[in-house]
Tab-separated table of C-alpha atoms in Angstrom:
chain	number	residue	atom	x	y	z
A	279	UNK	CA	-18.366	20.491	-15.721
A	280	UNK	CA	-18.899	18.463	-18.610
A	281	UNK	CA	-20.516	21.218	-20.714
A	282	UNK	CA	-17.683	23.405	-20.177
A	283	UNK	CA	-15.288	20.639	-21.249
A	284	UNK	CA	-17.578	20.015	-24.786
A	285	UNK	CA	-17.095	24.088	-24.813
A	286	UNK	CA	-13.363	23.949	-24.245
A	287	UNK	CA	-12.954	21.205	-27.220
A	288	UNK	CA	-15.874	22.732	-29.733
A	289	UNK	CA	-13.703	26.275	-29.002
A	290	UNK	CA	-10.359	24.855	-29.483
A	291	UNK	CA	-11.487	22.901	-33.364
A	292	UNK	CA	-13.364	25.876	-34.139
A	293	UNK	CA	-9.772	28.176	-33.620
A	294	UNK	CA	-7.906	25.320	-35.149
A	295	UNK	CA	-10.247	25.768	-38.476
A	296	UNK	CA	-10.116	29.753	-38.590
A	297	UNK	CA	-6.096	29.203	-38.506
A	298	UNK	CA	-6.098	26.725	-41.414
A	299	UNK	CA	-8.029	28.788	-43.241
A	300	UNK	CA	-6.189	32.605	-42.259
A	301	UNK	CA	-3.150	31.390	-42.588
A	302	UNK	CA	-0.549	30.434	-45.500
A	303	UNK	CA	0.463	26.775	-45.569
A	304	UNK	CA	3.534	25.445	-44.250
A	305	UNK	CA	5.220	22.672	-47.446
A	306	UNK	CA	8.111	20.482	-46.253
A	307	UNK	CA	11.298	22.092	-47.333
A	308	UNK	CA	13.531	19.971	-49.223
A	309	UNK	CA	16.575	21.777	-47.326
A	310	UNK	CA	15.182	19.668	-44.404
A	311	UNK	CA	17.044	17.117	-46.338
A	312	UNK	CA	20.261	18.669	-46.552
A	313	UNK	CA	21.578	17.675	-43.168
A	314	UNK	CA	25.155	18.506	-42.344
A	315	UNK	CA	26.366	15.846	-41.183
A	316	UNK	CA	26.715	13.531	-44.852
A	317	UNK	CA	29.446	11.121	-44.024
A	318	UNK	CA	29.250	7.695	-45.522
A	319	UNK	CA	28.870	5.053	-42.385
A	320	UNK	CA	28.859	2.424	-44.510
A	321	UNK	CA	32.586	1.690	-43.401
A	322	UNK	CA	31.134	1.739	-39.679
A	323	UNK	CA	28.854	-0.972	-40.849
A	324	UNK	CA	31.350	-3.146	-42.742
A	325	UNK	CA	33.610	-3.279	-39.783
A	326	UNK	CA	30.915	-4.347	-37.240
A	327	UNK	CA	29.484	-6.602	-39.719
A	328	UNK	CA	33.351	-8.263	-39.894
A	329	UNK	CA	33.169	-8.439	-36.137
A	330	UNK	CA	29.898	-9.623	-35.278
A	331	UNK	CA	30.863	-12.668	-38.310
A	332	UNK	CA	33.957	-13.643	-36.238
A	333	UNK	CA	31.821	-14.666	-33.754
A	334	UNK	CA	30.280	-17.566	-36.206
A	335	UNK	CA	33.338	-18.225	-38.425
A	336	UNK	CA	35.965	-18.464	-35.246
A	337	UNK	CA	33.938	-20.692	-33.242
A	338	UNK	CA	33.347	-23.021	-36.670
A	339	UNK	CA	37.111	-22.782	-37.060
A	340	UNK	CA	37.503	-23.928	-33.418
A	341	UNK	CA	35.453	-26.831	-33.789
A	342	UNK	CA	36.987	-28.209	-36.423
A	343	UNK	CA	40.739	-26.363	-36.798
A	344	UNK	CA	41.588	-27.090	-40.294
A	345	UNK	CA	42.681	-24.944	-43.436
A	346	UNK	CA	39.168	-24.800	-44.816
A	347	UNK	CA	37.812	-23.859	-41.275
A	348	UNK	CA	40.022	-21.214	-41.134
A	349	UNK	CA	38.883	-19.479	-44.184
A	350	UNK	CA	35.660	-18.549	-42.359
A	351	UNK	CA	37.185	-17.580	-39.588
A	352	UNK	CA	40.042	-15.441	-41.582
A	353	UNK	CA	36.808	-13.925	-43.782
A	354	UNK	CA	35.026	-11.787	-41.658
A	355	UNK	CA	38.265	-10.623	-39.692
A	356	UNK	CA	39.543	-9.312	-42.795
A	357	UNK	CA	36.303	-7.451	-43.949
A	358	UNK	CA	36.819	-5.353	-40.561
A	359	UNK	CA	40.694	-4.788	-41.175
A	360	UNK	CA	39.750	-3.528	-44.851
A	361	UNK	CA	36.880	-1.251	-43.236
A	362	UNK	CA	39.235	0.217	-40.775
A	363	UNK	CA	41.241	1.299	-43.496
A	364	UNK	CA	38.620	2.891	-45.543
A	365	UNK	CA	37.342	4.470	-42.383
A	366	UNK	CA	40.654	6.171	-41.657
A	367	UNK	CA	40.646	7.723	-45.214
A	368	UNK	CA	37.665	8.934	-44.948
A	369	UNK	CA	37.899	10.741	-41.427
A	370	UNK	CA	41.703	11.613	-41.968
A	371	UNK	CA	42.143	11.927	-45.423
A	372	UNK	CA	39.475	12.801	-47.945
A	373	UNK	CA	35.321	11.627	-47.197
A	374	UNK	CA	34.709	10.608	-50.757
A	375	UNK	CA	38.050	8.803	-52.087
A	376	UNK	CA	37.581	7.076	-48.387
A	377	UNK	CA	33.759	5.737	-49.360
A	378	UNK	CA	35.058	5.107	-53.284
A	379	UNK	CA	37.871	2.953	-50.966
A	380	UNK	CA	35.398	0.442	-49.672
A	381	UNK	CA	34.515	-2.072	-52.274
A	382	UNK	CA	38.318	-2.191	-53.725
A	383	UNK	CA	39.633	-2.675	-49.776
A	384	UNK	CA	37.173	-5.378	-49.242
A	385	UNK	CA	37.839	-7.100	-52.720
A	386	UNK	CA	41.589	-6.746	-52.348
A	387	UNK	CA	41.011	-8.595	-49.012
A	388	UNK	CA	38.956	-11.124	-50.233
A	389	UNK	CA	41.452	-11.951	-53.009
A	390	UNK	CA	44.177	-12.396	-50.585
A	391	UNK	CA	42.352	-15.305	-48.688
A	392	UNK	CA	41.810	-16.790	-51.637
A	393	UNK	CA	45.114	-16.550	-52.717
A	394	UNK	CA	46.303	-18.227	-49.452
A	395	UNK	CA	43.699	-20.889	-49.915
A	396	UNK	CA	44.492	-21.562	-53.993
A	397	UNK	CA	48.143	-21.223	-53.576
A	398	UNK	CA	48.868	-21.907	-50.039
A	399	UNK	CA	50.788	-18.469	-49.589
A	400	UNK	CA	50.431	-16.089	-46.763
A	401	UNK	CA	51.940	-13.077	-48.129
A	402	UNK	CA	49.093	-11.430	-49.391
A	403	UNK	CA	46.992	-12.170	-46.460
A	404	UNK	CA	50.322	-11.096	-44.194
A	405	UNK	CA	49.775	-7.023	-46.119
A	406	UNK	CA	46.381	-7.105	-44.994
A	407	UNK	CA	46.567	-7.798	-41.637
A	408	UNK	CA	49.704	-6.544	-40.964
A	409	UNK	CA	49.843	-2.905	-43.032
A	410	UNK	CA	46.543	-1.623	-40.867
A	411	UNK	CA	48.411	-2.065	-37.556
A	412	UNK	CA	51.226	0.185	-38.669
A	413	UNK	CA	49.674	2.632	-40.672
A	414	UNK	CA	46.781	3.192	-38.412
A	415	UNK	CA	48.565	4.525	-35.554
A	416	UNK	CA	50.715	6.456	-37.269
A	417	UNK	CA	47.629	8.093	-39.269
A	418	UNK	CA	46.034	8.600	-35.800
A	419	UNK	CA	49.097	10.160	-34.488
A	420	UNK	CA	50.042	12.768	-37.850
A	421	UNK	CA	47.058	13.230	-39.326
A	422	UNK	CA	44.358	15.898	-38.115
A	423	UNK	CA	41.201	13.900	-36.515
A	424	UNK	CA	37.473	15.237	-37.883
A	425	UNK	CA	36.590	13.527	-33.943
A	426	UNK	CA	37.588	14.100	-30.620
A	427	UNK	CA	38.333	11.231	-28.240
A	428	UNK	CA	41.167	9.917	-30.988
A	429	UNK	CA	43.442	7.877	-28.600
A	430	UNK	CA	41.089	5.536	-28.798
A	431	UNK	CA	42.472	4.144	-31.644
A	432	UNK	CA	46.083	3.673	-30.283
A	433	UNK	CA	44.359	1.521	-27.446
A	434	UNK	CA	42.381	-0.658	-30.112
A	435	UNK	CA	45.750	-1.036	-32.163
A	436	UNK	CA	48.377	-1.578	-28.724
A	437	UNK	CA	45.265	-4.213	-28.017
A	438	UNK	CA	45.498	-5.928	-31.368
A	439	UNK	CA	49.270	-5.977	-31.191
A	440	UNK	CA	49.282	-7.835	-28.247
A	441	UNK	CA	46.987	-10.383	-29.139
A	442	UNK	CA	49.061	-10.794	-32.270
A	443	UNK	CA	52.241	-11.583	-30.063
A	444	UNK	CA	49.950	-13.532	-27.948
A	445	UNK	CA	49.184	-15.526	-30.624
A	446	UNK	CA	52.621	-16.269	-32.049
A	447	UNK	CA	53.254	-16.803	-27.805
A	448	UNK	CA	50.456	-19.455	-27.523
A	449	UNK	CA	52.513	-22.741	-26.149
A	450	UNK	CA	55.192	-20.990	-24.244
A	451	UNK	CA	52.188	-18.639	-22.213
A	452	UNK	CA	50.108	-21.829	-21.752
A	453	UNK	CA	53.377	-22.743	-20.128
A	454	UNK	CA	54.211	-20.099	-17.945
A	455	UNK	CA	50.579	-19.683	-16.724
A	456	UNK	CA	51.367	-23.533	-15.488
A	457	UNK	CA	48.212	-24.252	-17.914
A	458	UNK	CA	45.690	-21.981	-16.670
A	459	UNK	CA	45.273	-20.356	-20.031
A	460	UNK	CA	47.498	-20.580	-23.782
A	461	UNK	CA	48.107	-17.089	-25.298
A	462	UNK	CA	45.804	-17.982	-28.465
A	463	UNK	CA	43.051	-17.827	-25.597
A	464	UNK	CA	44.732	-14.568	-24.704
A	465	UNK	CA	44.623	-13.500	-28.001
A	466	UNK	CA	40.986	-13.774	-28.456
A	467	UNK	CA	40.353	-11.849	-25.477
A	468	UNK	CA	42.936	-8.741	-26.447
A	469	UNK	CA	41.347	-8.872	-29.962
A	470	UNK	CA	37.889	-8.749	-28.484
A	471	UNK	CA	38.880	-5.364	-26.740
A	472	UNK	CA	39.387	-3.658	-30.816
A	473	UNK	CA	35.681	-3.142	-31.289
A	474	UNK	CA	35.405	-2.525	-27.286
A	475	UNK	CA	37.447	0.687	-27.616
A	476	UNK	CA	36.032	1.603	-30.992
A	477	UNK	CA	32.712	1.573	-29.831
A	478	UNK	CA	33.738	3.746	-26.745
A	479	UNK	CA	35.392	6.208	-28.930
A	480	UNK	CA	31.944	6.536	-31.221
A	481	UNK	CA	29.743	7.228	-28.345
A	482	UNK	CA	32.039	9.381	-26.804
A	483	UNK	CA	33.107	11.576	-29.700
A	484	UNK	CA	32.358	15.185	-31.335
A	485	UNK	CA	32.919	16.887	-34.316
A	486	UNK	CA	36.977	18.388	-33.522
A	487	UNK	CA	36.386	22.260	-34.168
A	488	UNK	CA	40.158	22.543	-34.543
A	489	UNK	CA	41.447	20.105	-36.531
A	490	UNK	CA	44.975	19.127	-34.505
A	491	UNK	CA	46.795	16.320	-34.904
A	492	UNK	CA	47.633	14.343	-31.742
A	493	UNK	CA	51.121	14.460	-32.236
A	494	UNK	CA	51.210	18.462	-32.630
A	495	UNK	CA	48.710	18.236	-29.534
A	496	UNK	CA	51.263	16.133	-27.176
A	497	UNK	CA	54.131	18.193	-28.536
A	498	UNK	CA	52.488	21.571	-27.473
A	499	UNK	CA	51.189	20.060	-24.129
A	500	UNK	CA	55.419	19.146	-23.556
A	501	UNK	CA	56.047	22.044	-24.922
A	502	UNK	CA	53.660	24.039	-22.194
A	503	UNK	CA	55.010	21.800	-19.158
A	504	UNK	CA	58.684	22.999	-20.091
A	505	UNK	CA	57.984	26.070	-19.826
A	506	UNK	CA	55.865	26.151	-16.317
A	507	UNK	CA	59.005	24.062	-15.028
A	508	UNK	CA	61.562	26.938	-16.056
A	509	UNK	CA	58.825	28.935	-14.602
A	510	UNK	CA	58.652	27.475	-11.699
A	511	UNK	CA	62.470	27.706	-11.425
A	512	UNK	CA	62.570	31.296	-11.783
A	513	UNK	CA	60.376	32.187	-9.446
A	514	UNK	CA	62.300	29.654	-6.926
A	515	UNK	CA	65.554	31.429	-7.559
A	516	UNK	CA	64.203	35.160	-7.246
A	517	UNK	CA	62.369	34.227	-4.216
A	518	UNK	CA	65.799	33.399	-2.708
């Protein structure tokens, strides 16, 4: 048995050496490296960057709630609303004036909490947060999706809306829940659902082969159920 097996092996090299030798070699294409999927992810990174630095800055800002606490805790939350932006140009709008977006988004950001630290002056900081929550839904809702799985993105902003109202709500909740929990704790746990849904949507999402937006998708799907209810009420009427 154990001759055969030193046969078996000595055959097997000795075929593996005639082939290198008969036949041509095999060099590494370089269109290996062309790959067709090319989008930048560096907005992907950016955001969960922002939200994995929340973590750290929000609970220093808890420990110690103060203006200059704050800043850390304001930081990283803005470097995710600035990514989410670029992100959105880039699937929605154009791939490379989306990845050129980046570093302006994230400066502009950056200047406005240091604007509202300098000068004491939320307005800047306000167009940050604020401009994302509009614009993004209504981008997700007009504009033609390169994913499937896009109403994720109207449950991450509905989320973030309501911890924003939760927020502004935080005494008179703590209040009606007879003190069981304020709405800035609230808040922290609708906000924490963003990245929850985001996340979902990225492992759950393929490449759209018809680019539709999801407005021109519900408004064909009402459009369908219209007409299989006059349908429907046809066939009722000739039956009788």
């Amino acid at each position: 048995m154990k001759k055969r097996t030193m046969s078996a092996w000595g055959s097997a090299i000795l075929i593996f050496i005639i082939l290198m030798i008969v036949t041509p070699t095999i060099p590494q294409s370089q269109a290996y490296h062309n790959f067709a999927d090319q989008r930048s992810f560096l907005g992907w990174t950016c955001f969960y960057i922002g939200v994995a630095a929340v973590a750290f800055g929000s609970s220093y800002y808890h420990l110690h709630p103060n203006d200059a606490t704050l800043l850390w805790d304001r930081l990283p939350m803005t470097i995710a609303f600035t990514s989410i932006m670029a992100i959105f140009v880039i699937e929605r709008i154009d791939e490379h004036k989306g990845t050129y977006s980046i570093a302006p988004l994230l400066l502009a950001g950056l200047v406005s909490i240091l604007y509202w630290r300098f000068f004491d002056d939320l307005r800047p900081y306000a167009l940050v947060q604020f401009v994302p929550c509009i614009v993004i839904p209504l981008m997700a809702i007009l504009l033609p999706p390169m994913y499937t799985h896009s109403t994720y993105w109207l449950w991450a902003a509905g989320f973030y809306l309501l911890a924003k109202v939760e927020e502004a709500a935080d005494k008179p909740i703590y209040s009606w829940t007879h003190h069981i929990i304020s709405g800035h704790s609230l808040k922290h746990l609708c906000a924490a659902m963003v990245p929850v849904f985001l996340t979902l949507m990225l492992a759950k999402r393929t490449v759209q082969t018809e680019r539709i937006s999801l407005y021109k998708t519900w408004k064909k799907g009402s459009e369908e159920e219209r007409f299989e209810h006059s349908y429907s009420n046809v066939a009722v009427e000739e039956t009788r």
